[in-house]
Short mmCIF file of C-alpha atoms and ligand atoms in Angstrom, two decimals:
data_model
loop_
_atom_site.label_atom_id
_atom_site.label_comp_id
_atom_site.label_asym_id
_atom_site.label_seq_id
_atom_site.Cartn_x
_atom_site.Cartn_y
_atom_site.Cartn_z
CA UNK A 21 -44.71 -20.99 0.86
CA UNK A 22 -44.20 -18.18 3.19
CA UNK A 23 -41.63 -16.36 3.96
CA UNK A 24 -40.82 -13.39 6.51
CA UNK A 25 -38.09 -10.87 5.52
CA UNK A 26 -36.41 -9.05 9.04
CA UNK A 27 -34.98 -5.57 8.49
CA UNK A 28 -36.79 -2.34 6.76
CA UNK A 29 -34.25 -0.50 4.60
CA UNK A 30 -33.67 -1.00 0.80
CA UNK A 31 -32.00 -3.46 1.43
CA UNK A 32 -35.22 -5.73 3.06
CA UNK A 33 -37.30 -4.11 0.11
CA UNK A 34 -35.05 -5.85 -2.72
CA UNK A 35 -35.27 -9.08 -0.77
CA UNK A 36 -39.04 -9.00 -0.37
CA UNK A 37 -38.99 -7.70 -4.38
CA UNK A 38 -37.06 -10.79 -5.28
CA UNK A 39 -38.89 -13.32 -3.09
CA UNK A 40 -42.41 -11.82 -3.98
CA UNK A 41 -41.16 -12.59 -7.81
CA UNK A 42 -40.87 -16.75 -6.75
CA UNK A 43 -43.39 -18.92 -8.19
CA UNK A 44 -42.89 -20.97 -4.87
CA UNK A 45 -43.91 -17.94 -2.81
CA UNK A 46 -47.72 -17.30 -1.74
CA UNK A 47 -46.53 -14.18 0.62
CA UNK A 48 -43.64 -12.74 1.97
CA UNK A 49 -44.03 -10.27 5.44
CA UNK A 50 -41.36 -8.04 6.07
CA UNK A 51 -41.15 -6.59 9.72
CA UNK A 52 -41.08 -3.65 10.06
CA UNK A 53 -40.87 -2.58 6.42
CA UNK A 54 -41.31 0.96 5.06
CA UNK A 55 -43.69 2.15 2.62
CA UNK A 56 -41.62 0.31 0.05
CA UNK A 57 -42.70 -3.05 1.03
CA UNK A 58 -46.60 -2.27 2.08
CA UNK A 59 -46.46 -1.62 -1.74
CA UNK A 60 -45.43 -4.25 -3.23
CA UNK A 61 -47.83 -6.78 -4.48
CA UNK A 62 -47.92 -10.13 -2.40
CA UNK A 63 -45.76 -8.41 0.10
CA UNK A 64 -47.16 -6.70 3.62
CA UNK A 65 -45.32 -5.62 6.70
CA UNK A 66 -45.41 -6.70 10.20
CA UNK A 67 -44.98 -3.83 13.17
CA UNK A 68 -42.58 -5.91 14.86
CA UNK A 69 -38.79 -4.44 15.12
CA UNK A 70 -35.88 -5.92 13.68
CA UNK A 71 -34.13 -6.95 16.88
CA UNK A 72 -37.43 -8.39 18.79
CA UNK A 73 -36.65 -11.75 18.24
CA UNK A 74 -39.06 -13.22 21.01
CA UNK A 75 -41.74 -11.41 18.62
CA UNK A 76 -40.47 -12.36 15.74
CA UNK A 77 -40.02 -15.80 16.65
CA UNK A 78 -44.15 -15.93 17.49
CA UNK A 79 -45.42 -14.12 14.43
CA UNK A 80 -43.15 -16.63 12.22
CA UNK A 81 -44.70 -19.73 14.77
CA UNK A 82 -48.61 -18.29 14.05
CA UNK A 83 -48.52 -17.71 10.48
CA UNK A 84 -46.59 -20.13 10.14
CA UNK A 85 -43.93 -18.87 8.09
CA UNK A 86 -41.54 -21.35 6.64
CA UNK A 87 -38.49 -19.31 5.47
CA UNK A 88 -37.40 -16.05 7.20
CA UNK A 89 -34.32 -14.19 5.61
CA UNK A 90 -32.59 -11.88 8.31
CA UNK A 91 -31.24 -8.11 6.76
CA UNK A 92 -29.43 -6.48 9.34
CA UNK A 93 -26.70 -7.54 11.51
CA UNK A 94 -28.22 -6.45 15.06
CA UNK A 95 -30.51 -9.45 15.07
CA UNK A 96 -28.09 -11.99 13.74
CA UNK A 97 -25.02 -11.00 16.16
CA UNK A 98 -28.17 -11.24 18.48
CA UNK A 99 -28.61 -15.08 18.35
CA UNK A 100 -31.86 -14.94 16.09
CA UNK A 101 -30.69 -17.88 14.00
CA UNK A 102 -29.84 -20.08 17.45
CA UNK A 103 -33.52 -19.26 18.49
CA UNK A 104 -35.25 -19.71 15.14
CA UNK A 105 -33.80 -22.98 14.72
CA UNK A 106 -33.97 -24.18 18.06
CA UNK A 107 -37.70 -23.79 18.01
CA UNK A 108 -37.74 -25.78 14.64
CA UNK A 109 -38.03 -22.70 12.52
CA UNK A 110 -36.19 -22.48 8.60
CA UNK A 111 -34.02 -19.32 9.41
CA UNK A 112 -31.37 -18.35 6.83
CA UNK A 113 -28.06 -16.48 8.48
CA UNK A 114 -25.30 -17.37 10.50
CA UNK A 115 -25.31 -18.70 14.13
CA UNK A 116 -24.75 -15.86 16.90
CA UNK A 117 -21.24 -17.90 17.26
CA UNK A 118 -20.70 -16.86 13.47
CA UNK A 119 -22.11 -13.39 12.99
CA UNK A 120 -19.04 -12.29 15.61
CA UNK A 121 -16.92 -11.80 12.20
CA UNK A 122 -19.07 -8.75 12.12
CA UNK A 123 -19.84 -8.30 16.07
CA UNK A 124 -16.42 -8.02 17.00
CA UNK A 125 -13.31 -6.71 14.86
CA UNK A 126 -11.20 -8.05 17.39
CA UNK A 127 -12.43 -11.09 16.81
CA UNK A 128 -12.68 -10.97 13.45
CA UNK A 129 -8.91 -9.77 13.41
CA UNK A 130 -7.65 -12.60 15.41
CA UNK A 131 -9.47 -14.69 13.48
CA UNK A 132 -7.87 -13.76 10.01
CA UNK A 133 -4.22 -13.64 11.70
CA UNK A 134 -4.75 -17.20 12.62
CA UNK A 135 -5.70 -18.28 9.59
CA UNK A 136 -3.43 -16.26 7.58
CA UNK A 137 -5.98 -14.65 5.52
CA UNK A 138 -4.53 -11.04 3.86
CA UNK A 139 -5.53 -8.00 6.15
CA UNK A 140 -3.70 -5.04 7.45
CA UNK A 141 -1.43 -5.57 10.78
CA UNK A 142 -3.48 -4.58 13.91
CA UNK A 143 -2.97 -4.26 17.80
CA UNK A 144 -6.15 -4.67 20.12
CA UNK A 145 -6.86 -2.55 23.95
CA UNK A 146 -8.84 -2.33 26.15
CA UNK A 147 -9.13 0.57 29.10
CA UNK A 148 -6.82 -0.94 30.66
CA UNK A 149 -4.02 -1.92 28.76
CA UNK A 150 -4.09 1.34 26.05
CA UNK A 151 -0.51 2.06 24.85
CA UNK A 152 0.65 5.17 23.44
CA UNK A 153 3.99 4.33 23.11
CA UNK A 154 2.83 1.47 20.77
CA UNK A 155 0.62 4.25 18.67
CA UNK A 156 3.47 6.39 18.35
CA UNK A 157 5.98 3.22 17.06
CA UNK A 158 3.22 3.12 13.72
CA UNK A 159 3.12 4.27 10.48
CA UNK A 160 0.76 6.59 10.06
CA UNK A 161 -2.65 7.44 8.55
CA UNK A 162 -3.81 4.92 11.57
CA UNK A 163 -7.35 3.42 11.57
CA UNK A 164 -9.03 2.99 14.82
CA UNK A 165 -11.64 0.92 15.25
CA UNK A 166 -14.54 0.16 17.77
CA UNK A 167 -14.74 -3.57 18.05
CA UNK A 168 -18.60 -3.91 18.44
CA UNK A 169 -21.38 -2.72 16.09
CA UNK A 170 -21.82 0.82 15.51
CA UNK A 171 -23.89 1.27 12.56
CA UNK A 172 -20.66 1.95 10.29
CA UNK A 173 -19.72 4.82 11.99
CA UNK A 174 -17.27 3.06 14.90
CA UNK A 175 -14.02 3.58 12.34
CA UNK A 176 -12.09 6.86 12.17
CA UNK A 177 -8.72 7.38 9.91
CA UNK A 178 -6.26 9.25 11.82
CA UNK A 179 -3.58 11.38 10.19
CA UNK A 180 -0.99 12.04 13.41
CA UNK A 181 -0.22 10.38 16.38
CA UNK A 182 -1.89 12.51 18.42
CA UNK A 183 -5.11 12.15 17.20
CA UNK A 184 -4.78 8.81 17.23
CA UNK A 185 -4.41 8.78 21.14
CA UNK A 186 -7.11 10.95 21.47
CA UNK A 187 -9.52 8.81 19.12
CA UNK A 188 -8.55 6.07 20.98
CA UNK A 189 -9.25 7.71 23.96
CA UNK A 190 -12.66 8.94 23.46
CA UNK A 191 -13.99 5.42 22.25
CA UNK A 192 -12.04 3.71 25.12
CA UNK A 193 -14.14 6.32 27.30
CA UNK A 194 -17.28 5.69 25.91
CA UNK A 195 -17.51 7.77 22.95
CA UNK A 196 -19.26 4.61 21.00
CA UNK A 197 -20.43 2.96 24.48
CA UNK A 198 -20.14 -0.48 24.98
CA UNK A 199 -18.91 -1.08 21.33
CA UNK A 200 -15.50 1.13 21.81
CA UNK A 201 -14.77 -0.88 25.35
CA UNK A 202 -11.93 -2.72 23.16
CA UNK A 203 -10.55 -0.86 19.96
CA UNK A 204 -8.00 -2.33 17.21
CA UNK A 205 -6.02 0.28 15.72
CA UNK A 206 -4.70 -1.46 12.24
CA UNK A 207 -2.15 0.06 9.47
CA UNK A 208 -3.79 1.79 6.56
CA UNK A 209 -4.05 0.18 3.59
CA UNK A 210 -4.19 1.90 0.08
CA UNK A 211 -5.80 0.52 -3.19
CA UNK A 212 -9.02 0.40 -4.20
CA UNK A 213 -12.38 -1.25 -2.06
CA UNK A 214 -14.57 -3.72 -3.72
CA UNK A 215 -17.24 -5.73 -2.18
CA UNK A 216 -17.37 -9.55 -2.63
CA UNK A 217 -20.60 -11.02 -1.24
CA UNK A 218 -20.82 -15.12 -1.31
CA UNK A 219 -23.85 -17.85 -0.02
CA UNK A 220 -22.68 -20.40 1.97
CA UNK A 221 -22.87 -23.30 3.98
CA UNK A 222 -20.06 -24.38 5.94
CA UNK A 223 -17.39 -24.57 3.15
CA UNK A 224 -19.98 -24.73 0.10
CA UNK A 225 -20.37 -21.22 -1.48
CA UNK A 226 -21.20 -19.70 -4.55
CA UNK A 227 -19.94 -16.34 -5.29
CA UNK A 228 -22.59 -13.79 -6.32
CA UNK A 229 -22.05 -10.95 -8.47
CA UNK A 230 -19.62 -8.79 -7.63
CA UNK A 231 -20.30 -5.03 -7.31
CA UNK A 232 -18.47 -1.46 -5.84
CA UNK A 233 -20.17 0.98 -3.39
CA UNK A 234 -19.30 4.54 -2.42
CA UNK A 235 -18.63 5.42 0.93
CA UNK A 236 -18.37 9.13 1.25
CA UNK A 237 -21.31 11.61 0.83
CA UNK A 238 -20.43 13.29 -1.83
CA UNK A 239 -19.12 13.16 -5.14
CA UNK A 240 -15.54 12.78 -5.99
CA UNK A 241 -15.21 11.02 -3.15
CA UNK A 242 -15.15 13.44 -0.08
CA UNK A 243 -17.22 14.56 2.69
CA UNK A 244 -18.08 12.25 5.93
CA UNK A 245 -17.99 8.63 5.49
CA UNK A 246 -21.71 7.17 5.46
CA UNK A 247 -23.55 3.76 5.27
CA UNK A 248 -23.67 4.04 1.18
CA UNK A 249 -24.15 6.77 -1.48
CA UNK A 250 -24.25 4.08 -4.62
CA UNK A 251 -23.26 0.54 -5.79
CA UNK A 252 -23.36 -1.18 -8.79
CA UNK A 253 -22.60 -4.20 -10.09
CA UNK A 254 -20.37 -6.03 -12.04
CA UNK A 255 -17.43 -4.46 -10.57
CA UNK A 256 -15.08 -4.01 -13.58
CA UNK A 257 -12.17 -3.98 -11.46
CA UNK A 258 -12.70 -7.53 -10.47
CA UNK A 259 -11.17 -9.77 -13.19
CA UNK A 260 -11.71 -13.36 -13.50
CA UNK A 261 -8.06 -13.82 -12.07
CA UNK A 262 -8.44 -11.19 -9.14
CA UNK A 263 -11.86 -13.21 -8.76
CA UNK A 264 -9.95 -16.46 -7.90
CA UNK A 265 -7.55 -14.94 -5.77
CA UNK A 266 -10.09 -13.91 -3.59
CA UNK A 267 -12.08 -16.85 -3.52
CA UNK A 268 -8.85 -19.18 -2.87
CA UNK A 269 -7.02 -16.11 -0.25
CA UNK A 270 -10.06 -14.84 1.54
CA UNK A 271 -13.34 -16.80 0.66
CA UNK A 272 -12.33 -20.81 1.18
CA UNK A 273 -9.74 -20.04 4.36
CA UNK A 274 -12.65 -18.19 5.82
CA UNK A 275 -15.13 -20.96 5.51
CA UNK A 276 -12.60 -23.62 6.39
CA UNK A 277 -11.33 -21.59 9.42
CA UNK A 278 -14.95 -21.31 10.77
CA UNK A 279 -15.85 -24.59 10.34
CA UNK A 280 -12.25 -26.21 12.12
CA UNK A 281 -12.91 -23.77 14.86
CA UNK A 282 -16.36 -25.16 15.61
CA UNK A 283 -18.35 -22.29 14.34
CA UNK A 284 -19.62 -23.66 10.68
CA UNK A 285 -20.84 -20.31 8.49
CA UNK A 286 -24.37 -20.25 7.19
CA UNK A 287 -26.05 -17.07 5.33
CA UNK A 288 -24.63 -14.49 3.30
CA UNK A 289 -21.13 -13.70 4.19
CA UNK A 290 -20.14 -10.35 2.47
CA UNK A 291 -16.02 -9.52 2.51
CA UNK A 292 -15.19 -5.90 2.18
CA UNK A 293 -11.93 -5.83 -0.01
CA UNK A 294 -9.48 -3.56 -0.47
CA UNK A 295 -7.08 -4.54 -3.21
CA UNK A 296 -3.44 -3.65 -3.19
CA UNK A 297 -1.30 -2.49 -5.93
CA UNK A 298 -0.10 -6.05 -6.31
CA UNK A 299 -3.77 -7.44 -6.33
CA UNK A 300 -3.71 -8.25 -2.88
CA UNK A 301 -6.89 -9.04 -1.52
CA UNK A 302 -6.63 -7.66 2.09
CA UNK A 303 -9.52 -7.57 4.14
CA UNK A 304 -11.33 -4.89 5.25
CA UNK A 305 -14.19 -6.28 7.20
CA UNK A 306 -16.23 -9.00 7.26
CA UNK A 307 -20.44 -8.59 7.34
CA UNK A 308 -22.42 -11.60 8.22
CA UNK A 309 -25.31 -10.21 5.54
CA UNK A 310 -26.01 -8.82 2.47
CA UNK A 311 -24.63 -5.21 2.16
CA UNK A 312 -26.66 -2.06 1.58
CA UNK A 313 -27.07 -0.34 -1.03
CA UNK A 314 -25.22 -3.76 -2.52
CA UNK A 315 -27.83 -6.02 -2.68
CA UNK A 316 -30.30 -3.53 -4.61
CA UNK A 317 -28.02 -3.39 -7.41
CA UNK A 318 -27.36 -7.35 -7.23
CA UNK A 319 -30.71 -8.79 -6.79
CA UNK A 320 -31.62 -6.96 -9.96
CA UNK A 321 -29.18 -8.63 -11.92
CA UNK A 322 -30.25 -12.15 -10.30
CA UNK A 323 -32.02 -14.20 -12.47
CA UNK A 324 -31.82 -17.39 -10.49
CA UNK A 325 -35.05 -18.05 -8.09
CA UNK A 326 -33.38 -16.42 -4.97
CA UNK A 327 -35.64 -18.06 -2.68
CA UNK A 328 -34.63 -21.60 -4.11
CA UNK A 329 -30.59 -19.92 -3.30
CA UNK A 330 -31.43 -19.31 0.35
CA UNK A 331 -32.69 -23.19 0.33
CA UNK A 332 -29.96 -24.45 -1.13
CA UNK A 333 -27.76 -22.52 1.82
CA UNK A 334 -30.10 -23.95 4.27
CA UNK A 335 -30.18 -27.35 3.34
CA UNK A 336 -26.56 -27.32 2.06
CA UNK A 337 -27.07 -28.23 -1.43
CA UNK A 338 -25.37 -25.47 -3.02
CA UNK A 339 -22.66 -27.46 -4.79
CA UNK A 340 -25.87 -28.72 -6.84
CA UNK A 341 -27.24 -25.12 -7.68
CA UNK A 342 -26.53 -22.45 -10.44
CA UNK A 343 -26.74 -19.11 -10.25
CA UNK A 344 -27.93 -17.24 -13.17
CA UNK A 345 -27.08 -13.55 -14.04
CA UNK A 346 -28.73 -10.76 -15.90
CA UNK A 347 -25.26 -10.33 -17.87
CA UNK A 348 -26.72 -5.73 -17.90
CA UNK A 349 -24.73 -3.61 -15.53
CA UNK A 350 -26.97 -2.29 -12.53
CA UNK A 351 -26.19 0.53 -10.76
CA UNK A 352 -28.11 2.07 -7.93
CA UNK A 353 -27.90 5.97 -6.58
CA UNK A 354 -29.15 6.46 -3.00
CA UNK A 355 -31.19 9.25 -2.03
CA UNK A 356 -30.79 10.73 1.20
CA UNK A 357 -32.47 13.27 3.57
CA UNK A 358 -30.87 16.41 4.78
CA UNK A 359 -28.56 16.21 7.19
CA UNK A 360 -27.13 12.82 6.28
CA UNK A 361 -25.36 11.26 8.20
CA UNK A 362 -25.29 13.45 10.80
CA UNK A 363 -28.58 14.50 12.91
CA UNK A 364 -31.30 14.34 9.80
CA UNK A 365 -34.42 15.67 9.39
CA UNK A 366 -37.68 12.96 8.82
CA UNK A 367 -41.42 13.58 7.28
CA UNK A 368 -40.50 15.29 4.00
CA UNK A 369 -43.23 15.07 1.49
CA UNK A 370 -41.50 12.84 -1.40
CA UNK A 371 -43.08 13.49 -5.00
CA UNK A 372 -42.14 12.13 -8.35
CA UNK A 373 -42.55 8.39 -7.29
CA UNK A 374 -45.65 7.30 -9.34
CA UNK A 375 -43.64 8.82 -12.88
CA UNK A 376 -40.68 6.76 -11.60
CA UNK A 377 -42.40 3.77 -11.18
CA UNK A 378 -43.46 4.28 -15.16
CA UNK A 379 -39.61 4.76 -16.37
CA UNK A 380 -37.20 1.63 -16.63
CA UNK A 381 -35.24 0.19 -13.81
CA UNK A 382 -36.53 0.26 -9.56
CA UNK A 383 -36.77 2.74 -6.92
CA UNK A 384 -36.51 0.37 -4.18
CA UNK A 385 -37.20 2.19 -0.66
CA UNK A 386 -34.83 2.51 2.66
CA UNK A 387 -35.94 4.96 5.03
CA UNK A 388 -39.55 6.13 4.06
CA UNK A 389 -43.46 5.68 5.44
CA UNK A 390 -46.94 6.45 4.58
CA UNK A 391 -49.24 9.39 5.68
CA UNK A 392 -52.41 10.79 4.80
CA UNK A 393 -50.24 13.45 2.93
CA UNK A 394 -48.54 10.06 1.19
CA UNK A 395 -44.44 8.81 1.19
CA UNK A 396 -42.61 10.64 3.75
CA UNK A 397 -38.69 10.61 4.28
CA UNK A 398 -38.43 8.50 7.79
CA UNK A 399 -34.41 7.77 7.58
CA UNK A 400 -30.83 9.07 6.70
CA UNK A 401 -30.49 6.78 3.18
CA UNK A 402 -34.26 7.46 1.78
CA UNK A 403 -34.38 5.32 -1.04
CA UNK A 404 -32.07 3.61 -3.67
CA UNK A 405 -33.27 4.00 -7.58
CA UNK A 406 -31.82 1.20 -9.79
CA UNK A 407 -30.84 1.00 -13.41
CA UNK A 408 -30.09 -1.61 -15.97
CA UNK A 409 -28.22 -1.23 -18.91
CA UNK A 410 -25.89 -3.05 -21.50
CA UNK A 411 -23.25 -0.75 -20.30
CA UNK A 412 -22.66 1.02 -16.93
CA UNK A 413 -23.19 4.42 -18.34
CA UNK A 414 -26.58 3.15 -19.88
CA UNK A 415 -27.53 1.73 -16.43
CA UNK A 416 -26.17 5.11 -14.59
CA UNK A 417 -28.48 6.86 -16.97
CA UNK A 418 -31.39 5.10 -16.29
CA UNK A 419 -30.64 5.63 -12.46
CA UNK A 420 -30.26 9.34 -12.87
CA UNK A 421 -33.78 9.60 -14.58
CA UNK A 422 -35.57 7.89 -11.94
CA UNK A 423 -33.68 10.28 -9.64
CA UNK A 424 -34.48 12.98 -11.36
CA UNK A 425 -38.01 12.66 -11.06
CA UNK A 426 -37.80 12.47 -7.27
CA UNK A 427 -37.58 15.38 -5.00
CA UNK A 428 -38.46 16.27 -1.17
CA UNK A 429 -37.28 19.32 0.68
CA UNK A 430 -32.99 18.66 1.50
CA UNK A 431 -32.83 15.64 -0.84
CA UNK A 432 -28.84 14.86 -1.40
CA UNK A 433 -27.58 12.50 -3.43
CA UNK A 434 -24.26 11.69 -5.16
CA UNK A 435 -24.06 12.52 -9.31
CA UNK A 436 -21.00 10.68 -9.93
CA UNK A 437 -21.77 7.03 -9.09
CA UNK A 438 -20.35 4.49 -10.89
CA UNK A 439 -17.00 6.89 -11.70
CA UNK A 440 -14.28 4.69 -11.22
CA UNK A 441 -16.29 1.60 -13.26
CA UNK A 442 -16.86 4.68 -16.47
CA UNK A 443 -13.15 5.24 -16.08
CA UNK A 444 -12.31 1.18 -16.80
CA UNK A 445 -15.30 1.51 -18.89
CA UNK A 446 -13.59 4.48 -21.53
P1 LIG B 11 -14.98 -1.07 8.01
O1 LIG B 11 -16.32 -0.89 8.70
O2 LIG B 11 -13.96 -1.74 8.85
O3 LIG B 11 -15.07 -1.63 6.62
O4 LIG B 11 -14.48 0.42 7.73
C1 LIG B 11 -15.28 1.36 7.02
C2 LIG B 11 -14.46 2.01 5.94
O5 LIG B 11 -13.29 2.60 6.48
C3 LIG B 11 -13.98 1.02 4.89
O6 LIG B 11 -14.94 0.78 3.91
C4 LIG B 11 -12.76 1.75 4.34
O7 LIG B 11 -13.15 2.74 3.41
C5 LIG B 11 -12.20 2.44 5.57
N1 LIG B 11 -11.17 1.60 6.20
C6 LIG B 11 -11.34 0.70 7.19
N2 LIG B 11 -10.19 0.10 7.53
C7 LIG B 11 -9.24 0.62 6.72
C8 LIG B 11 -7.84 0.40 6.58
N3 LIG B 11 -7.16 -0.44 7.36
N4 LIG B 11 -7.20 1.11 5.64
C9 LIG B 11 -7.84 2.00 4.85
N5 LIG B 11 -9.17 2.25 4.94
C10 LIG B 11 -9.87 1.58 5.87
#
C-alpha cells in the first residue's frame, strides 16, 4: 500500500521511519518533508504544504494513496479529515468537529467542566466582556491563555495582577491575532507534567507508551518556554496505578463525552498532564495528534506494525489489536538553531550526520533541507537524535553521542534531558 504522511518536522520523519519499516507498505510520501524524509529509503517528499488540503486531497486522489496520517494540528482543526473522507479517501485524525479540543481552549475548557474531567478552574473573555475585577479576585501565578492555535506560544504565566491585565490585554488586542480574540485565564497548577498519548476510535483506545518532554530551553529547567527541548519514554513517574487513574479520570470521560456530544474522536488524542501532589491527573491541554519531540522517542520503542495501529483506529478494531513495546528506555535531545525560539537564523551548514548515522540509536530530522553545500538548518527545533538503552542513562548516553557528533554554527541544545526520570532512576 501507499501511504502519504502530512507535516515536515521530526515528528512526520518518525512516522514516515515507522511506516517505511511495514511489510504492507510499497511507499510512503511525506509533504513537504525535510531532508530527513528525501533520505529515507522507500520514502520521498511531495512540495505540497501542510495546510493545502485541496492539494493534498489531489496528489492522495492521483497516486492513489490509500492511507494518509496527518502530523500537525493546522490541517486537522482545518477540516482535512471531513474532506479526505468525504471524497472516499482513508484519512487517519479527528473530524474538524473533534480537533477543536486543540483549536479552541475555551472549548476544550467547557468541555472538561461539563464532563467533570480534573483541570484547573478557568474564566473565559472576550473584548468585550474582559474583567479586571474578576483577575484581581484570583490566586495568583495566573495563566492566560489564547484560545486558538498559536504554535505553543499563545500561554503566558503571570506572577501579579497587573500583568495579568496587561497580558490579557495585549492578546485581547491582537497581540496573537485572531487566536487571542477570546482568552481563558485558569489557576496555576503545581506538580509535575507528563504526556499521555492514546489511539482511538470513538471510545476504543489503547494507551501508547507513556513518555516526559521538556519545555524550557535550557537546562535545569529555565529560559523561554519552547515547542520541545527532549522527551523520552517510559515516563518513570507514571506508575501502573497513576496509569489507571488517568485512563478512568481523563482518557474514557473524554472519549465518552465526545461521542454523547455528537462529535465521536478518531486519531491520536495526546493529554498533557500535570499531576498533583495527590496524583491528580489535571489537565493541561488536549492535542488532537501525536506530540513533538514525543513521538520520536515513542515510535522507537514501538514494535507493533504502526501502520496496521492507524487501521485498526480507522476501521475501529482496536479492541482486537496489541500493541507491542521495545521494553529499552528512549530518549531523544533536540537540536536547535540559534535564536530559538525567538527570531532564528536558517541555512547553517550541519556536519557530523553521516558518523551519526554509523553510531546506535536515530537522528530523526525537524527543521532541515538539502543544498548543493548538503543539510542545512531550515527551522527553530533542527533535528531530534534518539537513543535506546536498558536504562535511561544508557539511552541518554547514546543520545548525547549522536549529538555530539553534530555541529552547525549557533547549535543549542539542552544537556540535562531525561533529569527528573535519572533522579527516580538513582
Ligand atoms: P498548554 O499549551 O496549555 O499545555 O501550555 C503550555 C505549557 O504551559 C504547559 O506545558 C505547562 O508547562 C504550562 N501551563 C499551562 N497551563 C498551566 C497551568 N494551569 N498551570 C501551570 N502551568 C501551566
Amino acid at each position: 500500500m501507499k501511504v502519504l504522511i502530512i507535516g515536515g518536522g521530526g515528528r512526520e520523519h518518525a512516522l514516515a521511519w515507522k511506516c517505511a519499516a511495514s511489510p504492507r507498505v510499497e511507499h510512503v510520501y511525506v509533504a513537504p518533508g525535510n531532508a530527513g524524509t528525501a533520505a529515507e529509503p522507500n520514502v520521498s517528499n511531495v512540495a505540497i504544504a501542510a495546510d493545502h488540503i485541496d492539494g493534498l486531497l489531489e496528489f492522495a486522489r492521483d497516486v492513489p494513496i490509500d492511507l494518509t496520517i496527518v502530523g500537525p494540528e493546522g490541517p486537522l482543526v482545518g477540516g482535512i479529515v471531513d474532506r479526505f473522507t468525504a471524497a472516499g479517501m482513508r484519512c487517519f485524525g479527528p473530524s474538524r468537529a473533534a480537533a477543536r479540543l486543540e483549536g479552541s481552549k475555551a472549548f476544550s475548557k467547557d468541555f472538561l467542566r461539563r464532563h467533570r474531567i480534573p483541570s484547573a478552574s478557568y474564566a473565559t473573555f472576550d473584548a468585550s466582556d474582559f474583567d479586571a475585577d474578576y483577575v484581581r479576585s484570583q490566586r495568583l501565578p495566573l495563566v492566560v491563555k489564547a484560545d486558538g492555535l498559536a504554535a505553543g506560544k499563545g500561554v503566558v504565566i503571570c506572577d501579579s495582577h497587573a500583568t495579568t491585565i496587561e497580558t490579557a490585554r495585549a492578546m485581547l488586542g491582537g497581540s496573537f491575532g485572531v487566536a487571542g480574540q477570546r482568552i481563558v485565564i485558569e489557576e496555576f497548577l503545581h506538580g509535575e507534567e507528563v504526556s499521555f498519548i492514546v489511539v482511538a476510535h470513538h471510545q476504543q483506545v489503547i494507551a501508547l507508551a507513556t513518555s516526559q518532554d521538556h519545555k524550557r530551553r535550557d537546562d535545569g529547567d529555565r529560559g523561554p518556554n519552547t515547542g520541545g527541548m527532549g522527551a523520552y519514554s517510559p515516563a518513570p513517574l507514571v506508575t501502573p496505578a497513576l496509569h489507571q487513574r488517568i485512563m478512568n479520570e481523563v482518557i474514557r470521560p473524554t472519549l465518552r463525552g465526545l461521542e454523547t456530544d455528537g462529535n465521536p474522536y478518531t486519531g491520536f488524542l495526546y493529554a498533557g498532564l500535570m499531576i498533583g501532589a495527590d496524583g491528580t491527573p489535571n489537565v493541561l491541554e488536549f492535542n488532537c495528534r501525536f506530540g513533538d519531540p514525543e513521538t520520536q522517542p515513542i515510535l522507537m520503542r514501538l514494535d507493533s506494525d504502526l501502520v496496521e495501529l492507524c487501521e485498526a483506529g480507522l476501521n475501529g478494531t482496536l479492541d482486537r489489536t496489541e500493541v507491542r513495546w521495545d521494553s529499552r528506555a528512549a530518549l531523544g535531545v533536540v537540536m536547535a538553531a540559534a535564536g530559538y525560539p525567538e527570531g532564528y537564523r536558517k541555512a547553517d551548514l550541519i556536519s557530523g550526520l553521516t558518523q551519526a548515522a554509523r553510531l546506535p540509536g536515530k537522528v530523526f530530522h525537524a527543521g532541515t533541507s538539502a543544498n548543493d553545500a548538503g543539510v542545512v538548518t531550515a527551522g527553530g527545533r533542527v533535528l531530534c537524535a534518539v537513543g535506546l538503552g536498558a536504562t535511561v542513562r544508557a539511552a541518554q548516553r547514546h543520545a548525547y553521542d549522536l549529538v555530539d557528533v553534530i555541529h552547525w554554527d549557533g547549535v543549542q541544545y539542552r544537556r540535562d534531558i531525561g533529569a527528573r526520570a535519572l533522579a527516580r532512576e538513582a
